[in-house]
Amino acid sequence: MYIQTLGNGPDLLLIHGWAMHGGIFHPLAERLADNHRVHVVDLPGHGRSRVDSAAFELTAIVERLTQALPPAVWIGWSLGGLLAIHA
């Protein structure tokens, strides 16, 4: 799963919605990166991430993000919000 990280400070994770990619958060991520370490993800099958066997399993995606990143505040749009609720 592709994850871009910007800035330093408390960790934030920005998660896009269905049929989108992390690039939609680029302007916001740049502003937040002034005071935070911002992680912007491309979910499986979106943007720079490949489709894999966990592409449509919410719990598997949450587990992969939790393992790949430090504890963070999860901020999501649409599908990303659903993942944040499951985190």
mmCIF file of C-alpha atoms in Angstrom:
data_model
loop_
_atom_site.group_PDB
_atom_site.id
_atom_site.type_symbol
_atom_site.label_atom_id
_atom_site.label_comp_id
_atom_site.label_asym_id
_atom_site.label_seq_id
_atom_site.Cartn_x
_atom_site.Cartn_y
_atom_site.Cartn_z
ATOM 1 C CA MET A 1 0.000 0.000 0.000
ATOM 2 C CA TYR A 2 1.449 3.357 -1.041
ATOM 3 C CA ILE A 3 1.818 5.869 1.815
ATOM 4 C CA GLN A 4 3.300 9.347 1.451
ATOM 5 C CA THR A 5 4.532 11.091 4.615
ATOM 6 C CA LEU A 6 5.047 14.835 5.047
ATOM 7 C CA GLY A 7 6.088 17.053 7.952
ATOM 8 C CA ASN A 8 6.884 16.463 11.621
ATOM 9 C CA GLY A 9 4.806 16.440 14.769
ATOM 10 C CA PRO A 10 1.759 14.514 15.960
ATOM 11 C CA ASP A 11 0.722 11.850 13.446
ATOM 12 C CA LEU A 12 -2.339 12.205 11.208
ATOM 13 C CA LEU A 13 -3.560 9.696 8.616
ATOM 14 C CA LEU A 14 -5.641 10.989 5.680
ATOM 15 C CA ILE A 15 -7.737 8.295 3.965
ATOM 16 C CA HIS A 16 -9.562 8.883 0.682
ATOM 17 C CA GLY A 17 -12.948 7.553 -0.429
ATOM 18 C CA TRP A 18 -13.940 4.896 -2.953
ATOM 19 C CA ALA A 19 -12.620 5.404 -6.521
ATOM 20 C CA MET A 20 -10.308 8.227 -5.368
ATOM 21 C CA HIS A 21 -6.642 8.410 -4.335
ATOM 22 C CA GLY A 22 -4.597 10.137 -1.675
ATOM 23 C CA GLY A 23 -3.760 12.998 -4.020
ATOM 24 C CA ILE A 24 -7.141 14.569 -3.274
ATOM 25 C CA PHE A 25 -5.717 15.508 0.130
ATOM 26 C CA HIS A 26 -2.504 17.078 -1.213
ATOM 27 C CA PRO A 27 -3.394 20.753 -0.506
ATOM 28 C CA LEU A 28 -4.683 19.881 2.984
ATOM 29 C CA ALA A 29 -1.719 17.600 3.736
ATOM 30 C CA GLU A 30 0.754 20.350 2.847
ATOM 31 C CA ARG A 31 -0.919 22.776 5.254
ATOM 32 C CA LEU A 32 -1.229 20.226 8.053
ATOM 33 C CA ALA A 33 2.432 19.243 7.583
ATOM 34 C CA ASP A 34 3.459 22.610 9.054
ATOM 35 C CA ASN A 35 2.640 21.205 12.517
ATOM 36 C CA HIS A 36 2.009 17.470 12.023
ATOM 37 C CA ARG A 37 3.477 14.370 10.452
ATOM 38 C CA VAL A 38 0.844 13.616 7.825
ATOM 39 C CA HIS A 39 0.475 10.181 6.231
ATOM 40 C CA VAL A 40 -1.535 10.093 2.990
ATOM 41 C CA VAL A 41 -2.513 6.625 1.783
ATOM 42 C CA ASP A 42 -3.589 5.179 -1.554
ATOM 43 C CA LEU A 43 -5.891 2.322 -0.556
ATOM 44 C CA PRO A 44 -5.526 -1.050 -2.332
ATOM 45 C CA GLY A 45 -6.617 -0.777 -5.960
ATOM 46 C CA HIS A 46 -6.464 3.030 -5.907
ATOM 47 C CA GLY A 47 -3.800 5.507 -7.014
ATOM 48 C CA ARG A 48 -0.323 3.997 -6.680
ATOM 49 C CA SER A 49 -1.455 0.899 -4.754
ATOM 50 C CA ARG A 50 -2.072 -2.449 -6.420
ATOM 51 C CA VAL A 51 -5.180 -4.554 -6.011
ATOM 52 C CA ASP A 52 -4.506 -7.427 -3.630
ATOM 53 C CA SER A 53 -6.440 -10.097 -1.770
ATOM 54 C CA ALA A 54 -7.249 -7.689 1.080
ATOM 55 C CA ALA A 55 -8.479 -4.955 -1.266
ATOM 56 C CA PHE A 56 -12.093 -5.171 -0.138
ATOM 57 C CA GLU A 57 -11.746 -6.392 3.457
ATOM 58 C CA LEU A 58 -12.059 -3.443 5.831
ATOM 59 C CA THR A 59 -10.511 -5.206 8.810
ATOM 60 C CA ALA A 60 -7.496 -6.319 6.745
ATOM 61 C CA ILE A 61 -6.898 -2.785 5.455
ATOM 62 C CA VAL A 62 -7.174 -1.349 8.980
ATOM 63 C CA GLU A 63 -4.741 -3.980 10.266
ATOM 64 C CA ARG A 64 -2.213 -3.230 7.518
ATOM 65 C CA LEU A 65 -2.378 0.516 8.166
ATOM 66 C CA THR A 66 -2.100 0.016 11.926
ATOM 67 C CA GLN A 67 1.002 -2.151 11.456
ATOM 68 C CA ALA A 68 2.625 0.147 8.887
ATOM 69 C CA LEU A 69 2.196 3.438 10.750
ATOM 70 C CA PRO A 70 2.706 4.839 14.243
ATOM 71 C CA PRO A 71 -0.436 5.596 16.267
ATOM 72 C CA ALA A 72 -2.236 8.439 14.503
ATOM 73 C CA VAL A 73 -5.477 10.365 14.310
ATOM 74 C CA TRP A 74 -7.387 8.865 11.364
ATOM 75 C CA ILE A 75 -9.231 11.325 9.119
ATOM 76 C CA GLY A 76 -11.275 9.839 6.305
ATOM 77 C CA TRP A 77 -13.706 10.736 3.565
ATOM 78 C CA SER A 78 -16.452 8.241 2.636
ATOM 79 C CA LEU A 79 -14.753 4.813 2.571
ATOM 80 C CA GLY A 80 -11.850 6.385 4.463
ATOM 81 C CA GLY A 81 -14.248 7.449 7.214
ATOM 82 C CA LEU A 82 -15.598 3.915 7.426
ATOM 83 C CA LEU A 83 -12.048 2.610 7.836
ATOM 84 C CA ALA A 84 -11.402 5.193 10.565
ATOM 85 C CA ILE A 85 -14.489 3.983 12.433
ATOM 86 C CA HIS A 86 -13.162 0.406 12.254
ATOM 87 C CA ALA A 87 -9.700 1.430 13.519
#
